[in-house]
Short mmCIF file of C-alpha atoms in Angstrom, two decimals:
data_model
loop_
_atom_site.label_atom_id
_atom_site.label_comp_id
_atom_site.label_asym_id
_atom_site.label_seq_id
_atom_site.Cartn_x
_atom_site.Cartn_y
_atom_site.Cartn_z
CA UNK A 6 -32.45 25.03 23.70
CA UNK A 7 -33.18 28.67 24.53
CA UNK A 8 -32.87 30.05 28.03
CA UNK A 9 -35.88 32.06 29.26
CA UNK A 10 -34.61 35.39 30.68
CA UNK A 11 -37.74 36.31 32.59
CA UNK A 12 -37.18 33.66 35.49
CA UNK A 13 -37.16 35.26 38.80
CA UNK A 14 -34.08 34.75 40.79
CA UNK A 15 -35.97 34.27 44.04
CA UNK A 16 -37.62 31.14 42.77
CA UNK A 17 -34.79 29.47 41.00
CA UNK A 18 -33.77 26.53 42.83
CA UNK A 19 -30.39 24.92 43.03
CA UNK A 20 -31.54 22.12 40.89
CA UNK A 21 -32.63 24.57 38.09
CA UNK A 22 -29.42 26.33 38.22
CA UNK A 23 -27.50 23.09 37.79
CA UNK A 24 -29.93 22.21 34.87
CA UNK A 25 -29.26 25.52 33.25
CA UNK A 26 -25.51 25.22 33.62
CA UNK A 27 -25.53 21.72 32.08
CA UNK A 28 -27.64 22.92 29.32
CA UNK A 29 -25.28 25.91 28.69
CA UNK A 30 -22.33 23.75 28.59
CA UNK A 31 -23.89 21.43 26.10
CA UNK A 32 -24.85 24.37 23.92
CA UNK A 33 -21.43 25.77 23.94
CA UNK A 34 -19.76 22.50 23.05
CA UNK A 35 -22.13 21.83 20.13
CA UNK A 36 -21.79 25.39 18.79
CA UNK A 37 -25.18 26.54 19.76
CA UNK A 38 -26.23 29.95 21.00
CA UNK A 39 -23.41 31.75 22.53
CA UNK A 40 -25.11 33.52 25.38
CA UNK A 41 -25.31 37.31 25.00
CA UNK A 42 -22.51 37.20 22.30
CA UNK A 43 -24.72 35.98 19.67
CA UNK A 44 -24.54 32.70 17.64
CA UNK A 45 -21.62 30.58 17.58
CA UNK A 46 -21.22 28.01 14.74
CA UNK A 47 -18.52 25.55 14.02
CA UNK A 48 -16.85 24.63 10.62
CA UNK A 49 -15.49 21.19 10.09
CA UNK A 50 -12.78 21.32 7.41
CA UNK A 51 -11.26 18.48 5.36
CA UNK A 52 -9.30 20.76 3.06
CA UNK A 53 -6.47 20.71 5.69
CA UNK A 54 -3.87 22.47 3.64
CA UNK A 55 -5.91 25.71 3.87
CA UNK A 56 -6.84 25.74 7.46
CA UNK A 57 -5.05 29.08 8.18
CA UNK A 58 -6.96 30.59 5.14
CA UNK A 59 -10.26 29.64 6.50
CA UNK A 60 -9.31 30.87 10.08
CA UNK A 61 -8.41 34.29 8.66
CA UNK A 62 -11.65 34.41 6.61
CA UNK A 63 -13.85 33.60 9.72
CA UNK A 64 -12.03 36.44 11.69
CA UNK A 65 -12.97 38.76 8.96
CA UNK A 66 -16.53 37.54 8.87
CA UNK A 67 -16.82 38.10 12.66
CA UNK A 68 -15.60 41.63 12.23
CA UNK A 69 -18.40 42.31 9.74
CA UNK A 70 -20.92 40.35 11.80
CA UNK A 71 -20.02 40.66 15.49
CA UNK A 72 -22.97 38.65 16.65
CA UNK A 73 -21.76 35.49 14.94
CA UNK A 74 -18.57 33.60 15.98
CA UNK A 75 -17.20 30.90 13.73
CA UNK A 76 -14.87 28.25 15.15
CA UNK A 77 -12.72 26.19 12.85
CA UNK A 78 -12.49 22.35 13.55
CA UNK A 79 -9.28 21.55 11.79
CA UNK A 80 -8.24 18.20 10.52
CA UNK A 81 -4.78 16.88 9.59
CA UNK A 82 -3.66 16.49 6.03
CA UNK A 83 -4.43 12.92 4.78
CA UNK A 84 -5.36 11.20 8.02
CA UNK A 85 -8.20 10.47 10.40
CA UNK A 86 -10.52 13.15 8.92
CA UNK A 87 -13.61 11.11 8.63
CA UNK A 88 -13.02 9.44 11.92
CA UNK A 89 -13.00 12.83 13.47
CA UNK A 90 -16.18 13.66 11.79
CA UNK A 91 -17.89 10.48 12.90
CA UNK A 92 -16.75 11.17 16.56
CA UNK A 93 -18.40 14.53 16.41
CA UNK A 94 -21.64 12.98 15.39
CA UNK A 95 -21.38 10.15 17.78
CA UNK A 96 -20.73 12.60 20.78
CA UNK A 97 -23.81 14.74 19.81
CA UNK A 98 -21.66 17.67 18.96
CA UNK A 99 -21.85 17.89 15.08
CA UNK A 100 -20.10 20.83 13.38
CA UNK A 101 -22.56 23.32 12.02
CA UNK A 102 -21.01 23.30 8.59
CA UNK A 103 -18.90 20.56 7.22
CA UNK A 104 -16.56 20.86 4.15
CA UNK A 105 -16.65 17.28 2.78
CA UNK A 106 -16.23 15.11 -0.08
CA UNK A 107 -19.72 14.49 -1.80
CA UNK A 108 -19.34 10.75 -1.16
CA UNK A 109 -19.14 11.29 2.64
CA UNK A 110 -22.34 13.55 2.41
CA UNK A 111 -24.13 10.83 0.50
CA UNK A 112 -23.01 8.34 3.29
CA UNK A 113 -24.34 10.57 6.12
CA UNK A 114 -27.04 12.40 4.18
CA UNK A 115 -29.72 11.87 7.02
CA UNK A 116 -27.45 14.27 9.24
CA UNK A 117 -27.58 17.12 6.82
CA UNK A 118 -30.03 19.85 5.95
CA UNK A 119 -32.01 19.70 2.68
CA UNK A 120 -31.03 23.02 1.00
CA UNK A 121 -33.91 23.02 -1.52
CA UNK A 122 -34.74 26.51 -0.36
CA UNK A 123 -31.33 27.76 -1.40
CA UNK A 124 -31.17 25.95 -4.75
CA UNK A 125 -32.59 28.64 -7.10
CA UNK A 126 -30.29 31.24 -5.62
CA UNK A 127 -27.16 29.10 -6.16
CA UNK A 128 -28.44 28.23 -9.70
CA UNK A 129 -28.37 32.03 -10.44
CA UNK A 130 -24.96 32.42 -8.93
CA UNK A 131 -23.10 29.38 -10.32
CA UNK A 132 -22.06 28.29 -13.80
CA UNK A 133 -24.49 26.08 -15.64
CA UNK A 134 -24.66 22.57 -14.19
CA UNK A 135 -22.62 23.39 -11.08
CA UNK A 136 -25.51 22.99 -8.65
CA UNK A 137 -26.09 19.45 -9.94
CA UNK A 138 -22.70 18.52 -8.15
CA UNK A 139 -24.45 19.24 -4.85
CA UNK A 140 -27.60 17.27 -5.71
CA UNK A 141 -27.07 13.85 -4.12
CA UNK A 142 -29.80 11.09 -4.25
CA UNK A 143 -32.16 13.77 -5.42
CA UNK A 144 -31.53 16.38 -2.60
CA UNK A 145 -29.63 19.56 -2.55
CA UNK A 146 -27.23 18.81 0.25
CA UNK A 147 -24.14 20.61 -0.47
CA UNK A 148 -23.23 23.96 -1.72
CA UNK A 149 -20.35 23.94 -4.36
CA UNK A 150 -17.44 26.30 -3.67
CA UNK A 151 -14.57 24.87 -5.80
CA UNK A 152 -14.12 22.94 -8.97
CA UNK A 153 -11.34 20.68 -10.19
CA UNK A 154 -10.65 19.10 -13.59
CA UNK A 155 -8.10 16.62 -14.87
CA UNK A 156 -6.84 15.18 -18.18
CA UNK A 157 -3.48 15.56 -19.97
CA UNK A 158 -1.67 18.59 -18.60
CA UNK A 159 0.92 19.99 -21.08
CA UNK A 160 4.01 22.01 -20.87
CA UNK A 161 3.78 24.53 -23.68
CA UNK A 162 7.37 25.34 -24.06
CA UNK A 163 8.27 21.58 -24.46
CA UNK A 164 5.51 20.90 -26.93
CA UNK A 165 6.12 24.00 -28.98
CA UNK A 166 9.87 23.34 -29.16
CA UNK A 167 9.16 19.75 -30.41
CA UNK A 168 6.71 20.88 -33.14
CA UNK A 169 8.64 23.96 -34.11
CA UNK A 170 5.56 26.31 -33.78
CA UNK A 171 2.47 27.25 -31.90
CA UNK A 172 0.55 24.44 -30.32
CA UNK A 173 -3.12 24.36 -30.81
CA UNK A 174 -4.68 22.15 -28.09
CA UNK A 175 -7.80 21.69 -30.19
CA UNK A 176 -5.72 19.93 -32.87
CA UNK A 177 -5.63 16.78 -30.80
CA UNK A 178 -9.02 15.29 -31.41
CA UNK A 179 -8.13 11.53 -31.58
CA UNK A 180 -5.77 8.90 -30.25
CA UNK A 181 -3.86 8.89 -33.46
CA UNK A 182 -3.42 12.65 -33.20
CA UNK A 183 -2.00 12.22 -29.81
CA UNK A 184 0.46 9.45 -30.83
CA UNK A 185 1.61 11.56 -33.81
CA UNK A 186 2.46 14.29 -31.41
CA UNK A 187 4.06 11.98 -29.04
CA UNK A 188 6.28 10.76 -31.82
CA UNK A 189 7.39 14.33 -32.60
CA UNK A 190 8.14 15.09 -28.89
CA UNK A 191 10.21 11.82 -28.53
CA UNK A 192 12.20 12.73 -31.77
CA UNK A 193 13.01 16.04 -30.15
CA UNK A 194 14.69 14.16 -27.26
CA UNK A 195 11.97 14.76 -24.65
CA UNK A 196 9.77 12.22 -22.82
CA UNK A 197 6.23 12.62 -24.32
CA UNK A 198 4.21 11.88 -21.09
CA UNK A 199 4.30 11.44 -17.36
CA UNK A 200 2.09 8.66 -15.81
CA UNK A 201 1.91 8.83 -12.15
CA UNK A 202 1.80 5.25 -10.91
CA UNK A 203 -0.15 5.76 -7.61
CA UNK A 204 -3.41 3.60 -7.19
CA UNK A 205 -5.57 6.74 -6.75
CA UNK A 206 -4.37 8.24 -9.96
CA UNK A 207 -4.78 5.05 -11.81
CA UNK A 208 -7.87 3.74 -10.17
CA UNK A 209 -9.88 6.77 -9.27
CA UNK A 210 -8.84 9.13 -12.10
CA UNK A 211 -7.99 7.01 -15.00
CA UNK A 212 -9.90 3.77 -14.86
CA UNK A 213 -13.03 5.43 -13.28
CA UNK A 214 -13.38 7.66 -16.48
CA UNK A 215 -14.79 4.39 -18.04
CA UNK A 216 -17.77 4.71 -15.63
CA UNK A 217 -18.29 8.30 -16.33
CA UNK A 218 -17.76 8.09 -20.16
CA UNK A 219 -20.91 5.81 -20.53
CA UNK A 220 -23.20 8.88 -20.45
CA UNK A 221 -23.15 12.56 -19.42
CA UNK A 222 -25.99 11.50 -17.02
CA UNK A 223 -24.85 10.53 -13.61
CA UNK A 224 -27.93 8.40 -13.00
CA UNK A 225 -27.16 6.37 -16.18
CA UNK A 226 -23.63 5.91 -15.08
CA UNK A 227 -24.81 4.68 -11.68
CA UNK A 228 -26.95 2.09 -13.45
CA UNK A 229 -23.87 1.02 -15.42
CA UNK A 230 -22.01 0.51 -12.08
CA UNK A 231 -24.90 -1.45 -10.75
CA UNK A 232 -24.83 -3.62 -13.78
CA UNK A 233 -21.18 -4.19 -13.16
CA UNK A 234 -22.08 -5.37 -9.64
CA UNK A 235 -24.78 -7.85 -10.80
CA UNK A 236 -22.25 -9.26 -13.45
CA UNK A 237 -24.18 -7.93 -16.52
CA UNK A 238 -21.17 -5.87 -17.88
CA UNK A 239 -18.46 -7.46 -19.91
CA UNK A 240 -15.81 -4.85 -19.87
CA UNK A 241 -13.81 -6.28 -22.89
CA UNK A 242 -17.00 -5.61 -24.92
CA UNK A 243 -17.55 -2.11 -23.58
CA UNK A 244 -16.38 0.57 -26.10
CA UNK A 245 -15.55 2.99 -23.54
CA UNK A 246 -13.33 0.75 -21.47
CA UNK A 247 -11.64 -0.66 -24.51
CA UNK A 248 -11.01 2.83 -25.90
CA UNK A 249 -9.64 4.14 -22.67
CA UNK A 250 -7.30 1.19 -22.22
CA UNK A 251 -6.07 1.45 -25.87
CA UNK A 252 -5.12 5.01 -24.97
CA UNK A 253 -3.54 3.85 -21.80
CA UNK A 254 -1.40 1.55 -23.78
CA UNK A 255 -0.18 4.52 -25.67
CA UNK A 256 0.65 6.29 -22.37
CA UNK A 257 2.46 3.39 -21.14
CA UNK A 258 4.60 3.19 -24.36
CA UNK A 259 5.70 6.85 -24.10
CA UNK A 260 5.77 7.10 -20.28
CA UNK A 261 8.71 9.01 -18.89
CA UNK A 262 8.73 6.64 -15.86
CA UNK A 263 8.35 3.39 -17.92
CA UNK A 264 11.66 1.95 -16.50
CA UNK A 265 10.33 2.15 -12.96
CA UNK A 266 6.53 3.09 -13.24
CA UNK A 267 5.45 2.35 -9.77
CA UNK A 268 7.77 4.73 -7.86
CA UNK A 269 4.85 7.17 -7.81
CA UNK A 270 6.65 10.13 -6.26
CA UNK A 271 4.09 12.84 -6.73
CA UNK A 272 6.21 15.84 -5.98
CA UNK A 273 8.96 14.60 -8.26
CA UNK A 274 6.65 13.71 -11.05
CA UNK A 275 5.02 17.29 -10.79
CA UNK A 276 8.41 19.05 -10.56
CA UNK A 277 9.88 17.14 -13.51
CA UNK A 278 6.95 18.00 -15.60
CA UNK A 279 6.92 21.68 -14.57
CA UNK A 280 10.65 21.86 -15.44
CA UNK A 281 10.23 20.39 -18.92
CA UNK A 282 11.38 16.78 -18.49
CA UNK A 283 8.04 15.55 -19.83
CA UNK A 284 5.64 17.26 -22.32
CA UNK A 285 2.35 15.89 -20.83
CA UNK A 286 1.30 14.68 -17.49
CA UNK A 287 -1.84 12.80 -16.75
CA UNK A 288 -3.05 14.71 -13.72
CA UNK A 289 -5.32 17.42 -12.43
CA UNK A 290 -5.26 21.19 -11.75
CA UNK A 291 -4.67 20.46 -8.14
CA UNK A 292 -0.97 19.78 -8.88
CA UNK A 293 -0.55 23.63 -9.16
CA UNK A 294 -0.04 23.42 -5.36
CA UNK A 295 3.37 21.85 -6.28
CA UNK A 296 4.09 23.33 -9.54
CA UNK A 297 3.23 26.90 -8.71
CA UNK A 298 5.75 27.00 -5.92
CA UNK A 299 8.69 25.70 -7.78
CA UNK A 300 11.61 27.80 -8.78
CA UNK A 301 13.06 27.41 -12.37
CA UNK A 302 9.85 25.95 -13.66
CA UNK A 303 8.38 26.69 -17.03
CA UNK A 304 5.52 29.32 -17.09
CA UNK A 305 2.81 28.26 -19.53
CA UNK A 306 0.87 25.18 -19.15
CA UNK A 307 -2.58 23.99 -20.42
CA UNK A 308 -4.76 20.88 -20.50
CA UNK A 309 -6.23 18.66 -23.12
CA UNK A 310 -8.77 15.76 -22.87
CA UNK A 311 -7.67 12.14 -22.89
CA UNK A 312 -8.75 11.05 -26.31
CA UNK A 313 -10.53 7.53 -26.18
CA UNK A 314 -10.98 6.68 -29.93
CA UNK A 315 -10.33 7.79 -33.29
CA UNK A 316 -13.71 9.22 -33.96
CA UNK A 317 -13.42 12.99 -33.00
CA UNK A 318 -17.14 13.11 -32.31
CA UNK A 319 -17.16 10.49 -29.46
CA UNK A 320 -17.95 11.75 -26.14
CA UNK A 321 -14.73 12.18 -24.23
CA UNK A 322 -12.39 13.14 -26.95
CA UNK A 323 -13.25 16.94 -26.60
CA UNK A 324 -14.15 17.00 -22.85
CA UNK A 325 -12.02 17.12 -19.66
CA UNK A 326 -13.00 15.42 -16.41
CA UNK A 327 -14.75 17.79 -14.08
CA UNK A 328 -16.08 17.68 -10.59
CA UNK A 329 -16.72 19.62 -7.43
CA UNK A 330 -14.59 17.71 -5.03
CA UNK A 331 -15.69 19.47 -1.88
CA UNK A 332 -19.20 20.82 -0.75
CA UNK A 333 -20.36 22.87 2.15
CA UNK A 334 -23.09 21.00 3.94
CA UNK A 335 -25.16 22.24 6.97
CA UNK A 336 -25.95 20.00 9.96
CA UNK A 337 -29.50 19.01 10.68
CA UNK A 338 -28.81 16.56 13.55
CA UNK A 339 -27.91 18.96 16.40
CA UNK A 340 -27.89 22.47 15.12
CA UNK A 341 -30.57 25.05 16.02
CA UNK A 342 -32.50 27.03 13.34
CA UNK A 343 -30.58 30.08 14.31
CA UNK A 344 -27.26 28.35 13.68
CA UNK A 345 -28.43 26.92 10.34
CA UNK A 346 -29.53 30.43 9.27
CA UNK A 347 -26.11 31.79 10.32
CA UNK A 348 -24.42 29.01 8.33
CA UNK A 349 -26.37 29.87 5.22
CA UNK A 350 -25.29 33.46 5.42
CA UNK A 351 -21.68 32.66 6.16
CA UNK A 352 -21.44 30.23 3.24
CA UNK A 353 -23.11 32.79 0.72
CA UNK A 354 -20.64 35.40 1.96
CA UNK A 355 -17.74 33.09 1.44
CA UNK A 356 -18.54 32.35 -2.16
CA UNK A 357 -19.83 35.66 -3.26
CA UNK A 358 -17.98 38.41 -1.43
CA UNK A 359 -14.67 40.01 -2.45
CA UNK A 360 -13.02 38.78 0.80
CA UNK A 361 -14.25 35.20 0.27
CA UNK A 362 -13.38 34.92 -3.36
CA UNK A 363 -9.89 36.40 -2.69
CA UNK A 364 -9.41 33.70 -0.03
CA UNK A 365 -10.56 30.84 -2.24
CA UNK A 366 -9.07 31.88 -5.63
CA UNK A 367 -6.05 33.88 -4.84
CA UNK A 368 -4.91 32.58 -1.50
CA UNK A 369 -5.84 28.91 -1.86
CA UNK A 370 -5.32 28.83 -5.68
CA UNK A 371 -8.61 27.20 -6.42
CA UNK A 372 -11.10 27.59 -9.12
CA UNK A 373 -14.84 28.50 -8.30
CA UNK A 374 -17.76 27.36 -10.33
CA UNK A 375 -19.29 30.84 -10.04
CA UNK A 376 -20.33 33.33 -12.66
CA UNK A 377 -19.07 36.58 -11.11
CA UNK A 378 -15.61 35.83 -9.71
CA UNK A 379 -13.63 38.97 -9.15
CA UNK A 380 -10.55 37.59 -7.62
CA UNK A 381 -7.39 37.08 -9.56
CA UNK A 382 -6.51 33.41 -10.16
CA UNK A 383 -2.83 32.27 -9.64
CA UNK A 384 -3.64 28.68 -10.94
CA UNK A 385 -3.00 28.64 -14.65
CA UNK A 386 -4.08 25.04 -14.75
CA UNK A 387 -7.38 25.63 -13.21
CA UNK A 388 -7.84 28.51 -15.64
CA UNK A 389 -7.30 26.11 -18.43
CA UNK A 390 -9.78 23.79 -17.09
CA UNK A 391 -12.33 26.70 -16.68
CA UNK A 392 -12.13 27.30 -20.52
CA UNK A 393 -13.62 23.92 -21.00
CA UNK A 394 -16.15 24.43 -18.24
CA UNK A 395 -17.36 27.61 -19.78
CA UNK A 396 -17.95 25.87 -23.19
CA UNK A 397 -19.60 22.99 -21.48
CA UNK A 398 -16.95 20.57 -22.68
CA UNK A 399 -16.80 18.53 -19.50
CA UNK A 400 -17.19 14.95 -18.42
CA UNK A 401 -19.40 14.75 -15.31
CA UNK A 402 -17.60 12.36 -12.88
CA UNK A 403 -20.33 12.64 -10.14
CA UNK A 404 -20.83 8.88 -10.29
CA UNK A 405 -17.72 8.51 -8.04
CA UNK A 406 -19.83 10.10 -5.27
CA UNK A 407 -21.80 6.82 -4.92
CA UNK A 408 -19.01 4.25 -5.32
CA UNK A 409 -17.62 2.24 -2.46
CA UNK A 410 -14.81 3.75 -0.36
CA UNK A 411 -12.20 1.21 -1.53
CA UNK A 412 -13.00 1.26 -5.15
CA UNK A 413 -9.81 3.26 -6.23
CA UNK A 414 -7.53 1.17 -4.12
CA UNK A 415 -8.77 -2.09 -5.39
CA UNK A 416 -9.00 -1.39 -9.00
CA UNK A 417 -6.07 0.86 -8.82
CA UNK A 418 -3.94 -2.18 -7.61
CA UNK A 419 -5.10 -3.99 -10.75
CA UNK A 420 -4.18 -1.07 -12.87
CA UNK A 421 -0.74 -1.00 -11.37
CA UNK A 422 -0.25 -4.62 -12.29
CA UNK A 423 -1.36 -3.86 -15.83
CA UNK A 424 0.97 -0.91 -15.98
CA UNK A 425 3.94 -3.06 -15.26
CA UNK A 426 2.71 -5.98 -17.48
CA UNK A 427 2.10 -8.40 -14.68
CA UNK A 428 -1.43 -9.07 -16.17
CA UNK A 429 -2.81 -8.58 -19.62
CA UNK A 430 -5.86 -6.68 -20.74
CA UNK A 431 -8.15 -9.75 -20.39
CA UNK A 432 -6.96 -10.32 -16.83
CA UNK A 433 -7.31 -6.64 -16.01
CA UNK A 434 -10.99 -6.62 -17.08
CA UNK A 435 -11.59 -9.85 -15.06
CA UNK A 436 -10.04 -8.45 -11.95
CA UNK A 437 -12.18 -5.20 -12.22
CA UNK A 438 -15.30 -7.15 -12.83
CA UNK A 439 -14.60 -9.52 -9.93
CA UNK A 440 -14.23 -6.49 -7.64
CA UNK A 441 -17.40 -4.93 -8.68
CA UNK A 442 -19.25 -8.16 -8.31
CA UNK A 443 -17.86 -8.57 -4.80
CA UNK A 444 -19.36 -5.38 -3.77
CA UNK A 445 -22.84 -6.74 -4.49
CA UNK A 446 -22.78 -9.31 -1.78
#
């Protein structure tokens, strides 16, 4: 609501003054126009571990654009983030910009601005295909700003000591190639691989690959999930599921944690891998947040795909899983046009300016899916993932944006039972199928 400045003081009644005061309070609380100071916008952040980096970035933006004030709405790490987001919407004070998982944006898509007018600009700025990560249910609702990938991380020193020479990651094209390498590493007295036993790793990252490996087209993978929900899919007959689980059996056999696989201590698993107690680690480039800070760690790491068959040409054998895990979305439920335009400008500045890229790449240690990134990366794992991205050798895991909120916990629990041999392959397939059919009720 805009306040008219030409009202004559002599005719302003007490009632009008009260109305204006109430209106002003509402505008301030929702991040609307901030009086003579210009525009105030708010930023809801679910990347809680980098709250302070965003705060510093917003201060810099305000120095360059004194008419725009950006207020951070922080969230705690790992808890009550979505509840806080929901409460802002319910109270009529939504954040102007929200940094959210794509799945949450899909869930609340009617609250966000369709950014179709910005799409061509970001297609020019980003790597090929990056913008598609922000296209949800056919609408460009979120601007990508970071990218993550996962697969089999490797400790270069451990692998090369085991094979007695230089390791060429492209030499692992099949499951048999991987097992031959594992045998050499085991013979050298090292654990070949670390399998993290948490449900999110097993359910969301490993098992969910079977949904994304059906096709490199997200809509086709969504259809596969719908077919699971309606009971049309028999996983034991699905080549991608079977191949993926055959490889999981291999990882189980050579797992550094096979004597106690469900301990799932993320910091310890990451540290042991980084210090050379395992040659490979099924994990993503985000683990650099732990690895990069360790003293006494090895220095060189890389990533290879998880091979799912013995045909090197099969989709998945040469590609790493890749996604844009967070998107910047702009509110369309309570923000003014002025705020929305300020939000667009802030976001573009964050992802293209030297200051913004330095904050994201150097200080946060994240990878950006942009063509012209000038900042120096400190995350060697994300650099390794970026090599696959630049070659187009990625598995688009965007289907997970449309899955139920509990899919990874429910199916991850089944994977945990399979990991410790409490159920066999047939029972695993049945439990996963039963879960998906239960979501269709």
